[in-house]
Amino acid sequence: MYLEFYGLKENPFNVTSDPGFLYLSDTHKEALDHLVYGIKERKGFIEITGEIGAGKTTVCRALLNYLDENTRTSIIFNSSLPESQLLEAILLDFGITPRRRSKGAFLRELNGFLLEQLSEGNNAVLIVDEAQNLRNPTLETVRMLSNLETEKEKLLQIILVGQPQLREKLDSPELLQLRQRISVRFHIKALKREELRKYIEHRLTVAGYSGDIIFNDEAIDLIARYSGGIPRVINVVCDKSLLLGFVRETALIGRSIIQRSIEELRGNYSLAAA
Ligand SMILES: Nc1ncnc2c1ncn2[C@@H]1O[C@H](COP(=O)(O)OP(=O)(O)OP(=O)(O)O)[C@@H](O)[C@H]1O
Ligand SMILES: [Mg+2]
């Protein structure tokens, strides 16, 4: 709606997890570094946590650009699938169409695939997003997948990505065997104020903006306080603010526009009263 007014090619503050908009803040870079390290070193289990909207899915999607062609990946975004369907989804995402549809057959096919990858000098990675939703029996099956190994190395690197409840879940006594196997873990943190400013600028630039700074210092302070440095919340406020700026015909987003946007997000105002 406001794209033309600001000279933007696309919406800078969409809430999809588009890796094309990735801003490598310290915490997102560290998350990627941990992932790449864990995969290359064949560490088996890797756990990535972060608050809601902190950028976990974005990091998973971006990770694919950091892996070489010898690394085969399977990404599961729907972690609430029943066990057997989850195994099938894993196979399909590795590019294998199972010949028979049973849990045992899926496991055999997976094992065969992993051994084949090893013989070709390849590495295999399973990424499970929203892993806090995995039921305990499914987590147990996932743990068993990690038993596929040679004497020297893990055939499958398994990345569990989830909200902080994932950590609590893995702390339960019945998942002790799995927890002990996690050798790399990282928690994605909120953006610091200075990073938040750069994050906003980065997204504007990727969206094609080439003008002067839109958000002034006061605006950044207010966004930092309201969002707690969580990217998805930052996006929602910024999107509202650009819309409000467009309504007011100004490209300078300052205190009053941010305040009004936040009020509106809290449900206290409507844009009609802008
Ligand atoms: N480092 C980043 N660079 C650019 N955009 C980001 C970054 N981190 C998060 N975002 C943006 O913030 C929004 C939320 O990110 P994402 O969906 O990855 O969060 P999440 O942690 O997976 O959330 P949830 O807990 O709901 O699954 C998306 O629009 C995403 O593009
Ligand atoms: Mg997510």
Coordinates of C-alpha atoms and ligand atoms in Angstrom, one line a residue:
M1 CA 0.0 0.0 0.0
Y2 CA 2.8 2.4 0.9
L3 CA 5.5 0.9 -1.3
E4 CA 5.3 3.5 -4.1
F5 CA 5.3 6.4 -1.6
Y6 CA 8.7 5.3 -0.1
G7 CA 10.1 4.0 -3.4
L8 CA 10.2 0.4 -2.2
K9 CA 10.2 -2.7 -4.5
E10 CA 8.7 -5.0 -1.9
N11 CA 7.4 -4.9 1.6
P12 CA 10.4 -4.5 3.9
F13 CA 8.6 -5.8 7.1
N14 CA 6.8 -8.9 6.0
V15 CA 6.6 -11.4 8.8
T16 CA 7.5 -14.4 6.6
S17 CA 10.9 -16.1 7.3
D18 CA 12.5 -15.0 4.1
P19 CA 16.3 -15.6 4.3
G20 CA 16.8 -13.0 1.5
F21 CA 16.2 -10.4 4.3
L22 CA 18.7 -12.0 6.7
Y23 CA 20.5 -9.5 8.8
L24 CA 23.5 -11.1 10.4
S25 CA 23.3 -9.7 13.9
D26 CA 25.9 -11.1 16.4
T27 CA 23.4 -13.6 17.8
H28 CA 22.1 -14.8 14.4
K29 CA 25.7 -15.2 13.1
E30 CA 26.6 -17.2 16.2
A31 CA 23.6 -19.4 15.7
L32 CA 24.7 -20.1 12.1
D33 CA 28.3 -20.6 13.2
H34 CA 27.2 -23.2 15.8
L35 CA 25.1 -25.0 13.2
V36 CA 27.8 -25.1 10.5
Y37 CA 30.4 -26.2 13.0
G38 CA 28.1 -29.0 14.4
I39 CA 27.3 -30.2 10.9
K40 CA 30.9 -30.1 9.5
E41 CA 32.3 -31.8 12.6
R42 CA 29.5 -34.4 12.6
K43 CA 28.5 -33.7 16.2
G44 CA 25.3 -35.6 16.1
F45 CA 22.7 -33.5 18.0
I46 CA 22.5 -29.7 17.9
E47 CA 19.9 -27.7 19.8
I48 CA 18.9 -24.1 18.8
T49 CA 16.4 -22.3 21.0
G50 CA 15.0 -18.7 21.0
E51 CA 12.0 -16.8 22.0
I52 CA 8.9 -16.6 19.8
G53 CA 9.8 -14.5 16.7
A54 CA 13.5 -14.4 17.5
G55 CA 14.5 -15.7 14.0
K56 CA 14.8 -19.4 14.4
T57 CA 13.1 -20.4 11.2
T58 CA 14.9 -17.7 9.3
V59 CA 18.2 -19.1 10.5
C60 CA 17.2 -22.6 9.5
R61 CA 16.3 -21.5 6.0
A62 CA 19.5 -19.4 5.7
L63 CA 21.6 -22.3 6.9
L64 CA 21.0 -24.0 3.5
N65 CA 23.1 -21.3 1.8
Y66 CA 26.0 -22.0 4.1
L67 CA 26.3 -25.8 3.4
D68 CA 28.3 -27.3 0.5
E69 CA 26.9 -29.6 -2.2
N70 CA 28.1 -32.6 -0.3
T71 CA 25.6 -32.0 2.5
R72 CA 22.2 -33.4 2.0
T73 CA 19.4 -31.8 4.1
S74 CA 15.9 -32.6 5.1
I75 CA 13.8 -29.9 6.9
I76 CA 10.7 -30.6 8.8
F77 CA 8.5 -27.6 9.6
N78 CA 5.5 -29.6 10.8
S79 CA 6.8 -31.2 13.9
S80 CA 3.4 -32.3 15.1
L81 CA 3.1 -35.1 12.5
P82 CA 2.6 -38.6 14.0
E83 CA 5.8 -40.6 14.1
S84 CA 5.4 -42.6 10.9
Q85 CA 4.4 -39.6 8.9
L86 CA 7.3 -37.7 10.3
L87 CA 9.7 -40.4 9.1
E88 CA 8.1 -40.4 5.7
A89 CA 8.3 -36.6 5.5
I90 CA 12.0 -36.8 6.4
L91 CA 12.6 -39.3 3.6
L92 CA 10.7 -37.3 1.0
D93 CA 12.6 -34.2 1.9
F94 CA 15.8 -36.1 1.4
G95 CA 14.5 -36.8 -2.1
I96 CA 13.6 -40.5 -1.5
T97 CA 10.2 -41.9 -2.3
P98 CA 9.8 -44.9 0.1
R99 CA 8.9 -48.2 -1.7
R100 CA 6.8 -49.4 1.3
R101 CA 4.9 -47.5 3.8
S102 CA 5.6 -48.7 7.3
K103 CA 7.7 -47.4 10.1
G104 CA 10.1 -50.3 9.7
A105 CA 10.4 -49.8 6.0
F106 CA 11.0 -46.0 6.5
L107 CA 13.8 -46.7 9.0
R108 CA 15.5 -49.2 6.7
E109 CA 15.3 -46.8 3.7
L110 CA 16.7 -44.1 5.8
N111 CA 19.6 -46.2 7.0
G112 CA 20.3 -47.3 3.5
F113 CA 20.3 -43.7 2.3
L114 CA 22.6 -42.6 5.0
L115 CA 25.1 -45.4 4.4
E116 CA 25.1 -44.5 0.7
Q117 CA 25.7 -40.9 1.5
L118 CA 28.7 -41.9 3.7
S119 CA 30.2 -44.0 0.9
E120 CA 29.9 -41.1 -1.4
G121 CA 31.6 -38.8 1.1
N122 CA 28.5 -36.9 1.8
N123 CA 27.0 -35.6 5.1
A124 CA 23.3 -35.7 6.0
V125 CA 21.4 -33.2 8.1
L126 CA 17.9 -33.4 9.5
I127 CA 16.5 -30.1 10.7
V128 CA 13.3 -30.2 12.9
D129 CA 11.8 -26.8 13.3
E130 CA 9.2 -26.1 16.1
A131 CA 10.8 -29.1 17.9
Q132 CA 9.1 -28.1 21.1
N133 CA 6.0 -29.7 19.6
L134 CA 7.5 -33.1 19.2
R135 CA 5.9 -35.7 21.3
N136 CA 8.1 -37.7 23.6
P137 CA 7.8 -41.0 21.6
T138 CA 8.6 -39.1 18.4
L139 CA 11.7 -37.6 20.1
E140 CA 12.7 -41.0 21.1
T141 CA 12.5 -42.1 17.5
V142 CA 14.5 -39.1 16.5
R143 CA 17.1 -40.2 19.0
M144 CA 17.2 -43.6 17.5
L145 CA 18.0 -42.1 14.1
S146 CA 21.1 -40.6 15.7
N147 CA 22.3 -44.2 16.5
L148 CA 23.0 -44.6 12.9
E149 CA 26.7 -44.2 13.0
T150 CA 30.0 -45.8 12.0
E151 CA 32.7 -46.4 14.6
K152 CA 34.1 -43.0 13.9
E153 CA 31.2 -40.7 13.0
K154 CA 27.6 -39.9 13.0
L155 CA 25.8 -40.5 9.8
L156 CA 23.1 -38.1 10.5
Q157 CA 23.4 -34.7 12.1
I158 CA 20.1 -33.7 13.8
I159 CA 19.2 -30.1 14.5
L160 CA 16.4 -29.5 17.0
V161 CA 15.1 -25.9 16.7
G162 CA 12.5 -24.6 19.1
Q163 CA 11.1 -22.2 21.6
P164 CA 12.5 -22.2 25.1
Q165 CA 10.0 -25.0 26.1
L166 CA 12.2 -27.3 24.0
R167 CA 14.9 -27.0 26.6
E168 CA 12.4 -27.8 29.4
K169 CA 11.1 -30.7 27.5
L170 CA 14.6 -32.1 26.9
D171 CA 15.2 -31.7 30.7
S172 CA 12.6 -34.3 31.5
P173 CA 14.0 -37.6 33.0
E174 CA 12.6 -39.8 30.2
L175 CA 14.6 -37.9 27.6
L176 CA 17.9 -38.0 29.5
Q177 CA 19.4 -40.3 26.8
L178 CA 18.7 -37.7 24.2
R179 CA 19.8 -34.8 26.3
Q180 CA 23.2 -36.3 27.0
R181 CA 23.8 -36.6 23.3
I182 CA 23.3 -32.9 22.5
S183 CA 26.8 -31.6 22.1
V184 CA 26.2 -28.2 20.6
R185 CA 23.5 -25.8 21.9
F186 CA 22.8 -22.2 21.3
H187 CA 20.1 -19.7 22.3
I188 CA 19.3 -16.9 19.9
K189 CA 19.1 -13.7 21.8
A190 CA 17.1 -10.5 21.3
L191 CA 18.6 -7.7 19.2
K192 CA 20.5 -5.0 21.1
R193 CA 19.5 -1.4 20.4
E194 CA 22.2 -0.6 17.9
E195 CA 21.6 -3.9 16.0
L196 CA 17.9 -3.2 16.0
R197 CA 18.6 0.1 14.1
K198 CA 20.9 -1.7 11.6
Y199 CA 18.3 -4.5 11.3
I200 CA 15.6 -2.0 10.3
E201 CA 18.0 -0.2 7.8
H202 CA 19.0 -3.6 6.4
R203 CA 15.5 -4.7 5.7
L204 CA 14.7 -1.3 4.1
T205 CA 17.7 -1.6 1.9
V206 CA 16.9 -5.1 0.8
A207 CA 13.4 -3.9 -0.1
G208 CA 14.9 -1.3 -2.4
Y209 CA 14.9 1.8 -0.2
S210 CA 17.6 4.3 -1.1
G211 CA 16.6 7.5 0.6
D212 CA 17.7 9.1 3.9
I213 CA 17.2 7.5 7.3
I214 CA 13.5 7.1 7.9
F215 CA 13.4 6.1 11.6
N216 CA 14.9 8.7 13.9
D217 CA 16.7 8.0 17.3
E218 CA 13.5 8.5 19.3
A219 CA 11.7 6.1 17.1
I220 CA 14.4 3.5 17.5
D221 CA 14.3 3.8 21.3
L222 CA 10.5 3.3 21.4
I223 CA 10.7 0.3 19.1
A224 CA 13.5 -1.2 21.2
R225 CA 11.4 -0.8 24.3
Y226 CA 8.2 -2.1 22.8
S227 CA 9.7 -5.1 20.9
G228 CA 12.3 -6.2 23.5
G229 CA 14.5 -6.7 20.4
I230 CA 12.4 -9.5 19.0
P231 CA 12.5 -9.2 15.1
R232 CA 8.9 -10.3 14.4
V233 CA 7.6 -7.6 16.8
I234 CA 10.0 -5.0 15.3
N235 CA 8.6 -5.9 11.8
V236 CA 5.0 -5.5 12.9
V237 CA 5.7 -2.0 14.5
C238 CA 7.7 -0.9 11.5
D239 CA 5.1 -2.0 9.0
K240 CA 2.4 -0.1 10.9
S241 CA 4.6 3.0 11.2
L242 CA 5.3 3.1 7.5
L243 CA 1.6 2.8 6.8
L244 CA 0.9 5.7 9.2
G245 CA 3.7 7.8 7.7
F246 CA 2.2 7.2 4.3
V247 CA -1.2 8.3 5.7
R248 CA 0.4 11.4 7.1
E249 CA 2.5 11.9 4.0
T250 CA 5.8 11.9 5.7
A251 CA 8.9 9.8 5.2
L252 CA 10.3 10.7 8.7
I253 CA 9.2 8.3 11.3
G254 CA 9.6 9.8 14.7
R255 CA 8.1 9.5 18.2
S256 CA 4.5 10.4 17.5
I257 CA 4.1 7.9 14.6
I258 CA 5.7 5.0 16.6
Q259 CA 3.6 5.9 19.7
R260 CA 0.5 5.8 17.6
S261 CA 1.5 2.6 15.9
I262 CA 2.1 0.9 19.3
E263 CA -1.2 2.2 20.6
E264 CA -2.9 0.8 17.6
L265 CA -1.2 -2.6 17.9
R266 CA -2.5 -2.6 21.5
G267 CA -5.9 -2.1 20.1
N268 CA -6.4 1.5 21.5
Y269 CA -6.7 3.4 18.2
S270 CA -7.7 2.9 14.6
L271 CA -5.8 4.2 11.7
A272 CA -8.8 6.1 10.6
A273 CA -8.1 8.5 13.5
A274 CA -4.6 9.1 12.3
Ligands
LIG1 N1 18.3 -12.1 11.5 C1 17.2 -11.7 10.9 N2 17.3 -11.0 9.7 C2 16.2 -10.6 9.1 N3 15.0 -10.9 9.5 C3 14.8 -11.6 10.6 C4 15.9 -12.1 11.4 N4 15.5 -12.7 12.4 C5 14.2 -12.7 12.3 N5 13.7 -12.0 11.3 C6 12.4 -11.8 10.8 O1 11.5 -11.8 12.0 C7 10.3 -12.6 11.7 C8 10.2 -13.8 12.6 O2 11.3 -14.6 12.3 P1 11.1 -16.2 12.4 O3 9.9 -16.6 11.8 O4 12.4 -16.8 11.9 O5 11.1 -16.4 14.0 P2 10.9 -17.8 14.8 O6 11.9 -17.7 15.9 O7 11.0 -18.9 13.9 O8 9.5 -17.6 15.4 P3 8.5 -18.8 16.0 O9 9.0 -18.9 17.5 O10 7.1 -18.2 16.0 O11 8.7 -20.0 15.2 C9 10.4 -12.9 10.2 O12 9.7 -12.0 9.5 C10 11.9 -12.9 9.9 O13 12.1 -12.6 8.6
MG2 MG 9.7 -20.4 13.5

